Amino acid sequence: MSVNTFGRLLRFTTWGESHGPALGAVVDGCPPGLALSETAIQPYLDARRPGQSKFTTQRQEPDAVRILSGVFEGRSTGTPISLMIENVDQRSKDYSEVAKAYRPGHADYAYDAKYGFRDYRGGGRSSARETAARVAAGAVARLVIPEVAILGYVAEIGGDAIDPARFDPAEIGNNPFFCPDAAAAARWEKIVDEARLAGSSVGAVVECVASGVPAGWGAPLYGKLDADLAAAMMGINAVKGVEIGDGFAAARLTGEQNADPMRPGNDGPVFTENHAGGIAGGISTGQPVKVRVAFKPTSSILTPVETIDRDGQATEIRTKGRHDPCVGIRGVPVVEAMMALVLADHKLLHRGQCG
Amino acid sequence: MSVNTFGRLLRFTTWGESHGPALGAVVDGCPPGLALSETAIQPYLDARRPGQSKFTTQRQEPDAVRILSGVFEGRSTGTPISLMIENVDQRSKDYSEVAKAYRPGHADYAYDAKYGFRDYRGGGRSSARETAARVAAGAVARLVIPEVAILGYVAEIGGDAIDPARFDPAEIGNNPFFCPDAAAAARWEKIVDEARLAGSSVGAVVECVASGVPAGWGAPLYGKLDADLAAAMMGINAVKGVEIGDGFAAARLTGEQNADPMRPGNDGPVFTENHAGGIAGGISTGQPVKVRVAFKPTSSILTPVETIDRDGQATEIRTKGRHDPCVGIRGVPVVEAMMALVLADHKLLHRGQCG
Amino acid sequence: MSVNTFGRLLRFTTWGESHGPALGAVVDGCPPGLALSETAIQPYLDARRPGQSKFTTQRQEPDAVRILSGVFEGRSTGTPISLMIENVDQRSKDYSEVAKAYRPGHADYAYDAKYGFRDYRGGGRSSARETAARVAAGAVARLVIPEVAILGYVAEIGGDAIDPARFDPAEIGNNPFFCPDAAAAARWEKIVDEARLAGSSVGAVVECVASGVPAGWGAPLYGKLDADLAAAMMGINAVKGVEIGDGFAAARLTGEQNADPMRPGNDGPVFTENHAGGIAGGISTGQPVKVRVAFKPTSSILTPVETIDRDGQATEIRTKGRHDPCVGIRGVPVVEAMMALVLADHKLLHRGQCG
Amino acid sequence: MSVNTFGRLLRFTTWGESHGPALGAVVDGCPPGLALSETAIQPYLDARRPGQSKFTTQRQEPDAVRILSGVFEGRSTGTPISLMIENVDQRSKDYSEVAKAYRPGHADYAYDAKYGFRDYRGGGRSSARETAARVAAGAVARLVIPEVAILGYVAEIGGDAIDPARFDPAEIGNNPFFCPDAAAAARWEKIVDEARLAGSSVGAVVECVASGVPAGWGAPLYGKLDADLAAAMMGINAVKGVEIGDGFAAARLTGEQNADPMRPGNDGPVFTENHAGGIAGGISTGQPVKVRVAFKPTSSILTPVETIDRDGQATEIRTKGRHDPCVGIRGVPVVEAMMALVLADHKLLHRGQCG
């Protein structure tokens, strides 16, 4: 089966391959009357766009989005919003090697096993290029939740973490790593560059915090806010782990240590801690919603790896071409987009049931 | 909104509260002709059943399942299978404290914020007692995937992990912790007992491995096998983190270290490593599917915690009553059940699209 | 596949067979805080209950509903509402004939073709007995839409239609046919009784009108209000046709004749006609929503009909046992229930997207 | 809410407005390996294309479809298939009248009531122009069910029906009405032309028969084949009634008359009649699947009709511009497309559950 739609009331469907003519998303269920134009979407695509530093792939894509439907006189109409991004820099190269042999860590073998054949050009549908469509859809979702501020950043690269004491959101835009710690950014420059020059790759951890989420969003028991976030994040290319709040660290705390005490406040309760990451019983509590996402190192590396070809014969493969040495970096706008999409959907779901 | 259904082709819907007359699950989409009776389900419920050691809640529930529909002459008919478990030991106690004040870490406040009021008796719908329904549904799912063997166990309690070198699946049934390492089980006895006696609680990490999953199951891009597993696991009570394969550790590897080389084999490719946890591009690869799940410490503790009451006034609360000092232990049968449910659903989905 | 769930935000899932221990529905997504108890549901089940006149099956079922979850202190909690009805009068009879041969017009052959075997006792899952679960779910839905009044009745039996000039809603409860025309009811008594005594059966047309539906409910383009109603009605046992407003008669009008002119009103527009049946572009207009539903004659007849047995050999079958000579009569409460369920779902959907 | 997706395993999502830059469909869940190119789709769009005779709207649209994804080297890959059709002939006209006043019979008022405003150009999203996207999607669906032959035609225009004795499928392509009865076609020419010249419009009944559907497709109880067909057909613009098999006529038969006797055959049972229209209990029986669909007369007429404007003031409106005098005619390719989409979906659903 193929499931290219995400969401319940606010749903989006994406389409497109890495080397096809275009890719896109259809966003359905958006409330009417929201101010929407290409300029509301483009900045988020620009943040994700490749080729902006030597730390990302050198594929040059303007990623210019076009709105084809669902907007009239600058406002959403409540009908489906079709977003299209043309592919421009599908470099004409020789794919014969990838066509024949399976790149370990990539979806090559799995797609062949499932579908019998695959569009091998640049990874086809399994390419992270598809995340441009998610980012475009996420920009629409942000309009649905103006009360929420979403902040994503890289917290760790190659095992080197930021120092929480140095956390400065203003730094995030000052370096090519979405890093909120200037000192860490300086170290990462070396780490990523070394990986790049060696034809190797490194992993990363992305964090994302949504502030302003009111208490009460979530759809227990099988559309819990945290479960939906987990699906949204684990579904991003190269992601292997998701944590809400303290995540795995919570498993090493006692009940006393892990409690989030509540105090009276002027505008609802004040939580003096946030181990829970803003979600209890699958429903938002009014605390900031916090998620941590682990990205594996890019599977495309120059070092030859043992593999087999389509005929099952032993061979080895090294992945040439243009790749991100740390795919987690450009994951930040994608994580933010998925956060926005999940929250917007749950805002509408809550309103639908509970008025 | 309320979403109490999980799955796409094999779907289950659960219902019931901790202190209502019964709880249950309706399993829809099950293939016809499978041998099914209460005796195929009961053992899994028995594994999850409370009151079997001093390390779990002392609530005494037989958790006897009844099949009310969907089975004829011992075989599934293809119509919905209604499973019901009566609640027996809803102890008549005074809930006035929980009714008035919010227990931090519990869903009390979130449910009130969402729905305006709540069934506070034993946590109502948000109680982990609901997981009995998942386990029953999971037993049906297992019949759909006889080719798959699922093995769940506790890998860590209170920060104390098993020794992989001592891993022995035969040990899992020999101790009250689903622990595959006899030495660790001995240590955990002390850890959990101390927490219990202190009225405190500890967290745990559960691992689950599914062997025999063929390559090709998964529904890219928004019903990926790993994304569905992440949602399934994160939706279990008290879970705060999910990893596939190496999970967060993968973020600290290089591309070379993280590769899973492939070699020719008699029956499809042989992978010499399994960092990926058996999933690439959201599709199974034929390797064992591996998931790790972090359970927070039980929120119900005897130590008083600061909180507020329904009127927003400051108060404090200590949770008396019968509780698991380590809720992760009884999470093992639930994690296994969710693994079975996700895999069975994807088997049918794959067959539907790809024949 | 098996799809036993209906609805989007307000969803219900039914389960159960004609001769199983019980049947039921799980209603999910119901708004919290609604006054709900068995007494709010039972009257609708009583209206559908068999054995109340000689014009319906003589099977004696109290159809007493039990609420097993989702209600606390007399109010809906927002969690799933489990409704159960025990089967009482599953007469112990010899099913060997039905087990072996296919009754034309029944689902016997189709179920065997699909599932490989079937629960043949009383039609199993395909029995109209399942509609009790729909009626129970519909009673919950009515609580969601207190602004709407739903009126169903039989408009035609055996080709003999009511006289619109004699339409009197007060008559509907005065006869065993849900007939709003006393003169027609008198004629139908003869028609249905003759069919009954001859071991034959007759068809019927049911009409249903929902007043008070505000303009704006509907989910274009593939969840249109009329499309959802069509699915809801066509899915009822024995239904072969559905009309909205003038239905097929509209195909014989000119554009001028079919127009529904609008005039200013104190409370929104006033429509001077209602050919459209209250729906335009899949969205309610504020006019009464009108649907007409055609029920075929009961397929169970005493006259022998040519058929084949499970081995494909020629045989003939006559259906003994207890049957409704006109299954459309008891269709009225079912049509009303489905109307309520569709409207309630769309009320929530509209609120979700449009606030 | 907005629901622009149809189907379960084979799903399509459409987008686009009558006067936007383009419209399209994303078809998801298509099996891999099917031969697919624009030339497999275009003929069906050409059949629906406007401006081909004086009996349809004179809007000139090439309706050239472009495949943007999901196809590689001439075969479907199993990933979403994005289909786009550019709008070419959005005549620059003055929409001020339609912008201000509501056209009775159109969705103008309902859209305003739902969304607060609307894209009024040519009906925006509610225009029948959107059905081009359904026809394109339907062409993909046909590839999924090569065993099925679908034949649609107009059976009645303005109350004048074809003579079943003169039914000749070869005639359908010989006249501009998809009419299988040459004599009726000659009469209809006069009927439609008179309506056209008078600025009036007439209704039509479309029939569609699918041969070759094997027994066993259908998803009881809430995704029954007939219920899905009813939703599919009732969701087409201007449709007000749907019948399966004998439809409303069945309500006037006795059980004996309505029976479909079965006889042994070489390749499954032979039904000697087909009152049921090929569906029993929501599941196909192996007989031809038959549906009848009532189209109301086009609501756009030159005769002034009383209405109100956006401010609720009385006015009247006559609809100028280019319109089909009988919208049912071009409904034939749309009905066929929806038949194909429903059947293809159910083929996959059946395979998924029952192997």
mmCIF file with all atom_site columns, N, CA, C and O in Angstrom, chain C residues 210-222:
data_model
loop_
_atom_site.group_PDB
_atom_site.id
_atom_site.type_symbol
_atom_site.label_atom_id
_atom_site.label_alt_id
_atom_site.label_comp_id
_atom_site.label_asym_id
_atom_site.label_entity_id
_atom_site.label_seq_id
_atom_site.pdbx_PDB_ins_code
_atom_site.Cartn_x
_atom_site.Cartn_y
_atom_site.Cartn_z
_atom_site.occupancy
_atom_site.B_iso_or_equiv
_atom_site.pdbx_formal_charge
_atom_site.auth_seq_id
_atom_site.auth_comp_id
_atom_site.auth_asym_id
_atom_site.auth_atom_id
_atom_site.pdbx_PDB_model_num
ATOM 1  N N  . ALA C 1 210 ? -35.444 16.007 7.639  1.00 0.00 ? 210 ALA C N  1
ATOM 2  C CA . ALA C 1 210 ? -34.770 16.606 8.798  1.00 0.00 ? 210 ALA C CA 1
ATOM 3  C C  . ALA C 1 210 ? -34.974 18.112 8.747  1.00 0.00 ? 210 ALA C C  1
ATOM 4  O O  . ALA C 1 210 ? -34.495 18.769 7.813  1.00 0.00 ? 210 ALA C O  1
ATOM 5  N N  . SER C 1 211 ? -35.663 18.640 9.731  1.00 0.00 ? 211 SER C N  1
ATOM 6  C CA . SER C 1 211 ? -35.906 20.085 9.797  1.00 0.00 ? 211 SER C CA 1
ATOM 7  C C  . SER C 1 211 ? -34.967 20.705 10.820 1.00 0.00 ? 211 SER C C  1
ATOM 8  O O  . SER C 1 211 ? -34.616 20.073 11.813 1.00 0.00 ? 211 SER C O  1
ATOM 9  N N  . GLY C 1 212 ? -34.596 21.937 10.565 1.00 0.00 ? 212 GLY C N  1
ATOM 10 C CA . GLY C 1 212 ? -33.745 22.641 11.518 1.00 0.00 ? 212 GLY C CA 1
ATOM 11 C C  . GLY C 1 212 ? -32.261 22.535 11.210 1.00 0.00 ? 212 GLY C C  1
ATOM 12 O O  . GLY C 1 212 ? -31.438 23.049 11.970 1.00 0.00 ? 212 GLY C O  1
ATOM 13 N N  . VAL C 1 213 ? -31.925 21.882 10.124 1.00 0.00 ? 213 VAL C N  1
ATOM 14 C CA . VAL C 1 213 ? -30.510 21.798 9.739  1.00 0.00 ? 213 VAL C CA 1
ATOM 15 C C  . VAL C 1 213 ? -30.068 23.171 9.232  1.00 0.00 ? 213 VAL C C  1
ATOM 16 O O  . VAL C 1 213 ? -30.637 23.673 8.269  1.00 0.00 ? 213 VAL C O  1
ATOM 17 N N  . PRO C 1 214 ? -29.097 23.777 9.853  1.00 0.00 ? 214 PRO C N  1
ATOM 18 C CA . PRO C 1 214 ? -28.674 25.101 9.389  1.00 0.00 ? 214 PRO C CA 1
ATOM 19 C C  . PRO C 1 214 ? -27.931 25.000 8.060  1.00 0.00 ? 214 PRO C C  1
ATOM 20 O O  . PRO C 1 214 ? -27.440 23.937 7.693  1.00 0.00 ? 214 PRO C O  1
ATOM 21 N N  . ALA C 1 215 ? -27.841 26.075 7.339  1.00 0.00 ? 215 ALA C N  1
ATOM 22 C CA . ALA C 1 215 ? -27.044 26.103 6.112  1.00 0.00 ? 215 ALA C CA 1
ATOM 23 C C  . ALA C 1 215 ? -25.562 25.958 6.456  1.00 0.00 ? 215 ALA C C  1
ATOM 24 O O  . ALA C 1 215 ? -25.099 26.487 7.464  1.00 0.00 ? 215 ALA C O  1
ATOM 25 N N  . GLY C 1 216 ? -24.847 25.206 5.644  1.00 0.00 ? 216 GLY C N  1
ATOM 26 C CA . GLY C 1 216 ? -23.400 25.148 5.796  1.00 0.00 ? 216 GLY C CA 1
ATOM 27 C C  . GLY C 1 216 ? -22.827 23.795 6.190  1.00 0.00 ? 216 GLY C C  1
ATOM 28 O O  . GLY C 1 216 ? -21.620 23.632 6.237  1.00 0.00 ? 216 GLY C O  1
ATOM 29 N N  . TRP C 1 217 ? -23.679 22.808 6.452  1.00 0.00 ? 217 TRP C N  1
ATOM 30 C CA . TRP C 1 217 ? -23.139 21.486 6.776  1.00 0.00 ? 217 TRP C CA 1
ATOM 31 C C  . TRP C 1 217 ? -22.899 20.720 5.486  1.00 0.00 ? 217 TRP C C  1
ATOM 32 O O  . TRP C 1 217 ? -23.718 20.723 4.575  1.00 0.00 ? 217 TRP C O  1
ATOM 33 N N  . GLY C 1 218 ? -21.794 20.026 5.419  1.00 0.00 ? 218 GLY C N  1
ATOM 34 C CA . GLY C 1 218 ? -21.437 19.281 4.209  1.00 0.00 ? 218 GLY C CA 1
ATOM 35 C C  . GLY C 1 218 ? -19.944 19.380 3.991  1.00 0.00 ? 218 GLY C C  1
ATOM 36 O O  . GLY C 1 218 ? -19.310 20.331 4.426  1.00 0.00 ? 218 GLY C O  1
ATOM 37 N N  . ALA C 1 219 ? -19.381 18.391 3.335  1.00 0.00 ? 219 ALA C N  1
ATOM 38 C CA . ALA C 1 219 ? -17.929 18.333 3.175  1.00 0.00 ? 219 ALA C CA 1
ATOM 39 C C  . ALA C 1 219 ? -17.570 18.082 1.718  1.00 0.00 ? 219 ALA C C  1
ATOM 40 O O  . ALA C 1 219 ? -17.233 16.962 1.349  1.00 0.00 ? 219 ALA C O  1
ATOM 41 N N  . PRO C 1 220 ? -17.715 19.087 0.899  1.00 0.00 ? 220 PRO C N  1
ATOM 42 C CA . PRO C 1 220 ? -17.357 18.894 -0.508 1.00 0.00 ? 220 PRO C CA 1
ATOM 43 C C  . PRO C 1 220 ? -15.876 18.600 -0.662 1.00 0.00 ? 220 PRO C C  1
ATOM 44 O O  . PRO C 1 220 ? -15.077 19.057 0.145  1.00 0.00 ? 220 PRO C O  1
ATOM 45 N N  . LEU C 1 221 ? -15.538 17.838 -1.713 1.00 0.00 ? 221 LEU C N  1
ATOM 46 C CA . LEU C 1 221 ? -16.361 17.282 -2.761 1.00 0.00 ? 221 LEU C CA 1
ATOM 47 C C  . LEU C 1 221 ? -16.636 15.806 -2.585 1.00 0.00 ? 221 LEU C C  1
ATOM 48 O O  . LEU C 1 221 ? -17.480 15.258 -3.286 1.00 0.00 ? 221 LEU C O  1
ATOM 49 N N  . TYR C 1 222 ? -15.904 15.112 -1.681 1.00 0.00 ? 222 TYR C N  1
ATOM 50 C CA . TYR C 1 222 ? -16.126 13.668 -1.603 1.00 0.00 ? 222 TYR C CA 1
ATOM 51 C C  . TYR C 1 222 ? -16.697 13.238 -0.258 1.00 0.00 ? 222 TYR C C  1
ATOM 52 O O  . TYR C 1 222 ? -16.676 12.060 0.080  1.00 0.00 ? 222 TYR C O  1
#
